[in-house]
CSV table of C-alpha atoms in Angstrom, one decimal:
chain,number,residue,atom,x,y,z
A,1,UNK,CA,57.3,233.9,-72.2
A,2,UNK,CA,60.7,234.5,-73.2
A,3,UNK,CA,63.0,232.2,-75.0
A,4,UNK,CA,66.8,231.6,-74.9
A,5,UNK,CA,68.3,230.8,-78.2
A,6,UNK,CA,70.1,227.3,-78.1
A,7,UNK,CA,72.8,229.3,-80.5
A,8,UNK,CA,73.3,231.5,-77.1
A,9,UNK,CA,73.6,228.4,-75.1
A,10,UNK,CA,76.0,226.6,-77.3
A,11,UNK,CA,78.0,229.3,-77.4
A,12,UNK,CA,78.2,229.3,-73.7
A,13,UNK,CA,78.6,225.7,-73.1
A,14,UNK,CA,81.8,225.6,-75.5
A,15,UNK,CA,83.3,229.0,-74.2
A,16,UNK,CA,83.1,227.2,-70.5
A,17,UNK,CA,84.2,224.0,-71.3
A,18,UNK,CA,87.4,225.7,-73.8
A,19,UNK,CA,88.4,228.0,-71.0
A,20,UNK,CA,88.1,231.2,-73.5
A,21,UNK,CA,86.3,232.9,-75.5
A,22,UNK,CA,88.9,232.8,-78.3
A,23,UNK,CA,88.7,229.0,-78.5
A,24,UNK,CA,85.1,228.9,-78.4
A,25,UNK,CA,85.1,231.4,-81.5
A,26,UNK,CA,87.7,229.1,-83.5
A,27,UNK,CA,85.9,226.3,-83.0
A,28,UNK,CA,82.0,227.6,-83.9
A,29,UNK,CA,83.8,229.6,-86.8
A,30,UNK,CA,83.0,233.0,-85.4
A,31,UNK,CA,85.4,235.9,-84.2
A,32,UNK,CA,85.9,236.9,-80.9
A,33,UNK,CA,83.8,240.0,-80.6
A,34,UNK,CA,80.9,237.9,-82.2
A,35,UNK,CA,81.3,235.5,-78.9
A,36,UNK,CA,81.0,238.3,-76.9
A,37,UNK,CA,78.1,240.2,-77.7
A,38,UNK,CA,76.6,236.7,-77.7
A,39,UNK,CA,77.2,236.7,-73.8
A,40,UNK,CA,76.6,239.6,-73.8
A,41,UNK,CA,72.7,239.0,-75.2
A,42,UNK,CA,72.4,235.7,-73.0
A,43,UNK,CA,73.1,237.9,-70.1
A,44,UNK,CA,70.8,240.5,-71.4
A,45,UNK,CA,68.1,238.1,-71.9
A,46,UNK,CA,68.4,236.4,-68.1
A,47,UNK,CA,69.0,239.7,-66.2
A,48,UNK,CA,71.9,238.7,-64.5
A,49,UNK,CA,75.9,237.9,-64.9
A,50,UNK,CA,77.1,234.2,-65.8
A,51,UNK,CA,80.9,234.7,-65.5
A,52,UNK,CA,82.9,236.4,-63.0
A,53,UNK,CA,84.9,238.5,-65.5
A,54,UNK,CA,88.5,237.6,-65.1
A,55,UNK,CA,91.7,235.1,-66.2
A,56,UNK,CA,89.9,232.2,-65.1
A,57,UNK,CA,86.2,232.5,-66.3
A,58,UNK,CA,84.7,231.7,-63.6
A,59,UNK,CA,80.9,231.0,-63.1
A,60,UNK,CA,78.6,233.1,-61.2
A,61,UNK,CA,75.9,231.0,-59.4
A,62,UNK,CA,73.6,231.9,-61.8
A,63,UNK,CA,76.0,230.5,-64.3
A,64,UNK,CA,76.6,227.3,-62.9
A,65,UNK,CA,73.1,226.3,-62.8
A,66,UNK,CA,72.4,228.1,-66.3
A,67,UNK,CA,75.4,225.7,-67.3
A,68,UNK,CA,73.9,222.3,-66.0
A,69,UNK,CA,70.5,223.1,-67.5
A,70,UNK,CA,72.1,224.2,-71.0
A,71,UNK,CA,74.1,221.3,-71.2
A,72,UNK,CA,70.2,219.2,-70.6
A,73,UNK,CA,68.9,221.3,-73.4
A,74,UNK,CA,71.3,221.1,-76.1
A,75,UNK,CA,71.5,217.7,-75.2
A,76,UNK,CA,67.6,217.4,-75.8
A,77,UNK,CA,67.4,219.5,-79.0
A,78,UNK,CA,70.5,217.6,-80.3
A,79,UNK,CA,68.5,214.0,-79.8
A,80,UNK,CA,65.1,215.6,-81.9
A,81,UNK,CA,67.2,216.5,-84.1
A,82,UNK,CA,69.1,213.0,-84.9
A,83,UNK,CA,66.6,211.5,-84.6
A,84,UNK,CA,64.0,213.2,-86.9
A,85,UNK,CA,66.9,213.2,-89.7
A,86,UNK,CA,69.0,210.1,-89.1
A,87,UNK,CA,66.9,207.2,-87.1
A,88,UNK,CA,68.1,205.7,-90.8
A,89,UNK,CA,71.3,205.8,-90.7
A,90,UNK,CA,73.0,202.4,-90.3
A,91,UNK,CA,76.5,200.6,-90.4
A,92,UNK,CA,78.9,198.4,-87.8
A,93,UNK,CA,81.6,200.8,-86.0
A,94,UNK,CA,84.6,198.7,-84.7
A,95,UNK,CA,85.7,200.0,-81.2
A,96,UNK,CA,88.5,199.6,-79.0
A,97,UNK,CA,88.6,200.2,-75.4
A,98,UNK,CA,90.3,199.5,-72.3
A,99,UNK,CA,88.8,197.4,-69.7
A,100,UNK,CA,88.4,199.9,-67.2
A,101,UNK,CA,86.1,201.8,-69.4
A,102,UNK,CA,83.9,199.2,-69.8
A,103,UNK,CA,81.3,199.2,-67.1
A,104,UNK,CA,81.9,203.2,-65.8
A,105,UNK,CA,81.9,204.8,-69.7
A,106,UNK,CA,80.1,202.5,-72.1
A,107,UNK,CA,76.8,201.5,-71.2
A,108,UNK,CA,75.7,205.1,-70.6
A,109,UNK,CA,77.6,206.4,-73.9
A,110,UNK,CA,76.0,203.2,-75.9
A,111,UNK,CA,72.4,203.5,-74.4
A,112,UNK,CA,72.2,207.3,-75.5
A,113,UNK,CA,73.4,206.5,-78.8
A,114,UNK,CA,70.7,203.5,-79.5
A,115,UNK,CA,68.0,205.4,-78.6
A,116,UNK,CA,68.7,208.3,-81.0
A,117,UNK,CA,70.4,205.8,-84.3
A,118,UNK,CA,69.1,202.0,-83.3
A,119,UNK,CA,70.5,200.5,-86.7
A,120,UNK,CA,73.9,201.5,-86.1
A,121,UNK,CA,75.7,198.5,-84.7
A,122,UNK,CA,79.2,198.5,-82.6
A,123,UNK,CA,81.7,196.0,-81.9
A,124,UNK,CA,83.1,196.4,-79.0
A,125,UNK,CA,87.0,194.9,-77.8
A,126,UNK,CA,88.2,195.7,-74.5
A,127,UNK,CA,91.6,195.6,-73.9
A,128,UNK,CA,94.7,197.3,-71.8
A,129,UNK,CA,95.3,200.4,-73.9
A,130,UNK,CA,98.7,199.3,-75.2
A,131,UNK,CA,96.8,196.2,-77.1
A,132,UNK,CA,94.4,198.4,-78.3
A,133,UNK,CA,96.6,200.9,-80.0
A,134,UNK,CA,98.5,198.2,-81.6
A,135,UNK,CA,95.8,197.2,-82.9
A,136,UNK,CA,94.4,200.3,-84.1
A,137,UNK,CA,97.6,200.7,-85.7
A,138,UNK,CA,96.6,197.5,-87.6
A,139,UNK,CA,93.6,198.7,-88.6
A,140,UNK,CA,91.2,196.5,-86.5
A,141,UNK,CA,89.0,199.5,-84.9
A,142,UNK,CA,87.5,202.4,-86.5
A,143,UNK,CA,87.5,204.3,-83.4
A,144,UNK,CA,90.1,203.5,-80.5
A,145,UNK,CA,89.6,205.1,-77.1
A,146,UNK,CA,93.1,204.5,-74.9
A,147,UNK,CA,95.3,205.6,-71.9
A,148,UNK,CA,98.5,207.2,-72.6
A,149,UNK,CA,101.2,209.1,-70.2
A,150,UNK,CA,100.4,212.9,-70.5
A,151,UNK,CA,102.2,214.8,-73.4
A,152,UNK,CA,104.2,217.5,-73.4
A,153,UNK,CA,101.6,219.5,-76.0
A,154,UNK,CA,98.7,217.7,-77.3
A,155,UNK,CA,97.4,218.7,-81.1
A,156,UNK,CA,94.6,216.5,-80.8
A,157,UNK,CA,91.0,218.5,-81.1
A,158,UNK,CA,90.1,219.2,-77.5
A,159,UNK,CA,87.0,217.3,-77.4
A,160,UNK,CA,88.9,214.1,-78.2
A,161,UNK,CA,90.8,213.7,-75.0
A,162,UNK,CA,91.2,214.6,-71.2
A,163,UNK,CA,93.4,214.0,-68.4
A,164,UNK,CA,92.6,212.2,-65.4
A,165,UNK,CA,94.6,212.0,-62.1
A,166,UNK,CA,95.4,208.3,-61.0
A,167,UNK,CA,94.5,207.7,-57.5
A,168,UNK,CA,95.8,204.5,-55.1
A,169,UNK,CA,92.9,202.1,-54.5
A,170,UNK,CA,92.1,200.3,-51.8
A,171,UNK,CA,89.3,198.4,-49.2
A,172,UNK,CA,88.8,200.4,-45.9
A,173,UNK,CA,91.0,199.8,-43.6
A,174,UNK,CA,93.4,197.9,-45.7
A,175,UNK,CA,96.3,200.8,-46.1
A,176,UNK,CA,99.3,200.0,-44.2
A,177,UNK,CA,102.4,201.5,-43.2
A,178,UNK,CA,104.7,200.0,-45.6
A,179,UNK,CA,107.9,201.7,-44.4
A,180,UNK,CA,109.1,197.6,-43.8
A,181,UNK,CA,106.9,195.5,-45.6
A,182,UNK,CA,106.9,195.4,-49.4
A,183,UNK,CA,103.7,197.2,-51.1
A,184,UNK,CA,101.1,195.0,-52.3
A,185,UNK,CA,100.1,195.5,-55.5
A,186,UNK,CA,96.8,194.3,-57.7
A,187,UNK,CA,97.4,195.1,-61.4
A,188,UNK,CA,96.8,194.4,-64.8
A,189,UNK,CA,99.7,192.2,-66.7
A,190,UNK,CA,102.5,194.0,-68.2
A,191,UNK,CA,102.1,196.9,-70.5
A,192,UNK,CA,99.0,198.3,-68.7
A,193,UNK,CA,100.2,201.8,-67.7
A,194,UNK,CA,99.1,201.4,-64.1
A,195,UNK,CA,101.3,199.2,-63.7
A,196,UNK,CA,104.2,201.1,-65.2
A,197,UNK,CA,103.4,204.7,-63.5
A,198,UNK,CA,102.3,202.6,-59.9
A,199,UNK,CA,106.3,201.1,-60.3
A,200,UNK,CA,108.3,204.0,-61.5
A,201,UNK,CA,106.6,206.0,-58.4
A,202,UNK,CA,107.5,203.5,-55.9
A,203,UNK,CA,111.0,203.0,-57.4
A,204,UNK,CA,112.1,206.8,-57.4
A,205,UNK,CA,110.7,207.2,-52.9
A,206,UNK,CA,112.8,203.9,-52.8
A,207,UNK,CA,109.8,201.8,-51.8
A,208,UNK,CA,109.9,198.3,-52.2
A,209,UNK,CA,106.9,196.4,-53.9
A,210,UNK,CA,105.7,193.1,-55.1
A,211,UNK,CA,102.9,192.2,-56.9
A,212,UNK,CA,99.8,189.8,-55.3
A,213,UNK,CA,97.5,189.6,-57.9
A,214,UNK,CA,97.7,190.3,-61.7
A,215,UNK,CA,94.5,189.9,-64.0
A,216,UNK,CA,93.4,190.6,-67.4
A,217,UNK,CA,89.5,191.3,-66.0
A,218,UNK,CA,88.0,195.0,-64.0
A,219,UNK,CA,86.5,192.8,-62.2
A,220,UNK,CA,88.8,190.5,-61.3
A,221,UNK,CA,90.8,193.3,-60.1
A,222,UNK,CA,88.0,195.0,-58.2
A,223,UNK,CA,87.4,191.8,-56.3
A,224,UNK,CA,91.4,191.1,-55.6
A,225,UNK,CA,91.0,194.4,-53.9
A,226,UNK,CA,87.6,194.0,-52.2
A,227,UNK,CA,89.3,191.0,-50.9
A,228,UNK,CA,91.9,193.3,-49.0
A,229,UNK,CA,95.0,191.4,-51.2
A,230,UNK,CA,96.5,194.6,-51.6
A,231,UNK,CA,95.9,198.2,-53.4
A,232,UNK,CA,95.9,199.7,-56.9
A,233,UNK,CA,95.8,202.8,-59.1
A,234,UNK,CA,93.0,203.8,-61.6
A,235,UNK,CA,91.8,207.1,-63.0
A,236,UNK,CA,90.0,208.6,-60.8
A,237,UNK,CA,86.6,208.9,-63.0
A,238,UNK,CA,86.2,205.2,-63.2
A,239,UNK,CA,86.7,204.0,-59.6
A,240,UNK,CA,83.4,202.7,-58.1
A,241,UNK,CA,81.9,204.4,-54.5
A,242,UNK,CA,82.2,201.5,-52.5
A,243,UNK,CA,86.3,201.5,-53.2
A,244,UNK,CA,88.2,203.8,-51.3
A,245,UNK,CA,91.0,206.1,-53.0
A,246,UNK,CA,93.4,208.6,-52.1
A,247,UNK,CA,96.0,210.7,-54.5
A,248,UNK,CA,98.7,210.4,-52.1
A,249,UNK,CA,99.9,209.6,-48.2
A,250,UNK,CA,102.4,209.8,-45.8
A,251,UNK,CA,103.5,206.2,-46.8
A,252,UNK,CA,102.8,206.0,-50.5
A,253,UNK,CA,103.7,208.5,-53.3
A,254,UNK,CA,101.4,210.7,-55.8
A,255,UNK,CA,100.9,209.2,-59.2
A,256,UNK,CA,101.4,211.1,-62.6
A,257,UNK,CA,98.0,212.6,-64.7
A,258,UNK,CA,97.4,210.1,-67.7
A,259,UNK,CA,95.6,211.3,-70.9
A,260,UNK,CA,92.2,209.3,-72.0
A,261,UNK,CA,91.8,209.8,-75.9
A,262,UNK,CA,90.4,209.0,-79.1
A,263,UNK,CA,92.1,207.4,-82.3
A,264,UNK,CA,90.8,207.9,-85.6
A,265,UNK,CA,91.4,208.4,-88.8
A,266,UNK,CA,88.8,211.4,-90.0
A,267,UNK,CA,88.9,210.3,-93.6
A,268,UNK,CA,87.8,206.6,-93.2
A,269,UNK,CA,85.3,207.7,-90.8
A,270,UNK,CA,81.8,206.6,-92.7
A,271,UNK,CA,78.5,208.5,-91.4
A,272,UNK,CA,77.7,205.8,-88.9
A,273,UNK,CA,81.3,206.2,-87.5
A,274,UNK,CA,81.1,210.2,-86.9
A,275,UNK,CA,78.2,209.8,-85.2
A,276,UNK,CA,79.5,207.1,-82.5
A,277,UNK,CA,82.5,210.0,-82.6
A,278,UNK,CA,80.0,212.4,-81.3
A,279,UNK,CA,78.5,210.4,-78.6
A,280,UNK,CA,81.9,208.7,-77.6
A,281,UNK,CA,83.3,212.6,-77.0
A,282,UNK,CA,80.4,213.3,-74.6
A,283,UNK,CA,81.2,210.7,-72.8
A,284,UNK,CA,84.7,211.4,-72.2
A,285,UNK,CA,83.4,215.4,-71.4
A,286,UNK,CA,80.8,213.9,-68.5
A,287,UNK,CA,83.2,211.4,-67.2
């Protein structure tokens, strides 16, 4: 039988999901001829091509499965690994996180991370992201995860944010022609940055707007729009299947990108704390 070397596949993994195999040497410490021949071996070793050579990086079809499966592996090999050396490490992480992360990013992240460290206890605020940055800033979480506008340049490490496209949400059949009738909108209170990018778009077509519903909850929200009282925006990695969502129409205008990132400060982090970090980045990169 022949074995892949999970060095090969890390390799991999990180030049795909870095866009370049420049970045992916920076950030495992090795130079970029190192990266290659390591392709170059994985290839080697599988008999067949996993990028389509070019700008982009694209992946062959062998590639994109060889891709999914690594990702399963490392993931495996990390989890033996953690927990043969750590299932004693221990501590309370404080953690901020905006309400609509709640139910479609925490479980999952949270369940991985007991199974593999089951002394390590979090507390858990959820909040619209302006709150919890304020109070990150006041030094009530260890870890922060938050919604901000996209920036110009971002010098944050790459595995510690992404950008998500906002989408309008709404029940089937519910989307109107609003060219006479003011849009309804369901939304957090003031602050949220729904609220503020759903405004500024209508504002600059000229649309007007009024606001039925305004609730601190997901799930009051969710159900203000079940209820056909009107639509909303949301990222689009966190809006449930039986919702439906569009970026744009005729009658209603595209939405900006938003960024979904981590605050911390890496020299307060204690052991417990960096290991959260770990699972908390995965999360974001599987969203």
């Amino acid at each position: 039988m022949t074995n892949i070397p999970t060095d090969l596949l890390r390799t991999f993994i990180t030049i795909k999901d870095l866009g370049g195999f420049t970045s992916a040497g920076e950030l495992l410490g090795r130079s970029q001829p190192a990266i290659s021949l390591q392709v170059k071996k994985l290839e080697e070793i599988l008999n067949t091509k996993i990028f389509l050579r070019g700008s982009s990086l694209e992946l062959t079809e062998d590639g994109e499965y060889l891709y999914q499966a690594a990702r399963q592996i490392l993931e495996i090999n990390d989890q033996i690994i953690a927990k043969v050396r750590g299932e004693n490490v221990s501590g309370k992480v404080r953690l901020g996180i905006p309400n609509d992360f709640e139910l479609a990013f925490l479980p999952k992240a949270l369940r991985n991370l007991s199974r593999v460290y089951p002394n390590i206890l979090i507390e858990v605020d959820c909040e619209i992201s302006k709150v919890i940055l304020q109070r990150y800033q006041k030094g009530h979480y260890d870890i922060a995860l938050a919604m901000e506008r996209e920036k110009e340049s971002e010098s944050r490490d790459s595995r510690d944010y992404r950008l998500e496209h906002l989408e309008w949400v709404y029940k089937e059949g519910h989307l109107a022609n609003y060219d006479d009738d003011p849009v309804p909108l369901i939304a957090y209170p003031q602050g949220c940055i729904y609220r503020s990018i759903m405004e500024g778009a209508l504002r600059a077509q000229e649309y007007s707007y009024r606001f039925m519903y305004t609730s601190t909850s997901l799930l009051g929200i969710f159900s203000a729009v079940e209820e056909g009282l009107g639509i909303t925006a949301m990222a689009s990695s966190v809006i449930p299947d039986h919702l439906k969502h569009v970026g744009s129409t005729v009658n209603l205008p595209s939405l900006e990108q938003v960024c979904i990132g981590l605050h911390y400060k890496e020299p307060e982090l204690n052991v417990a704390s960096r290991h959260v970090l770990d699972f908390l980045r995965s999360g974001i990169a599987n969203l």
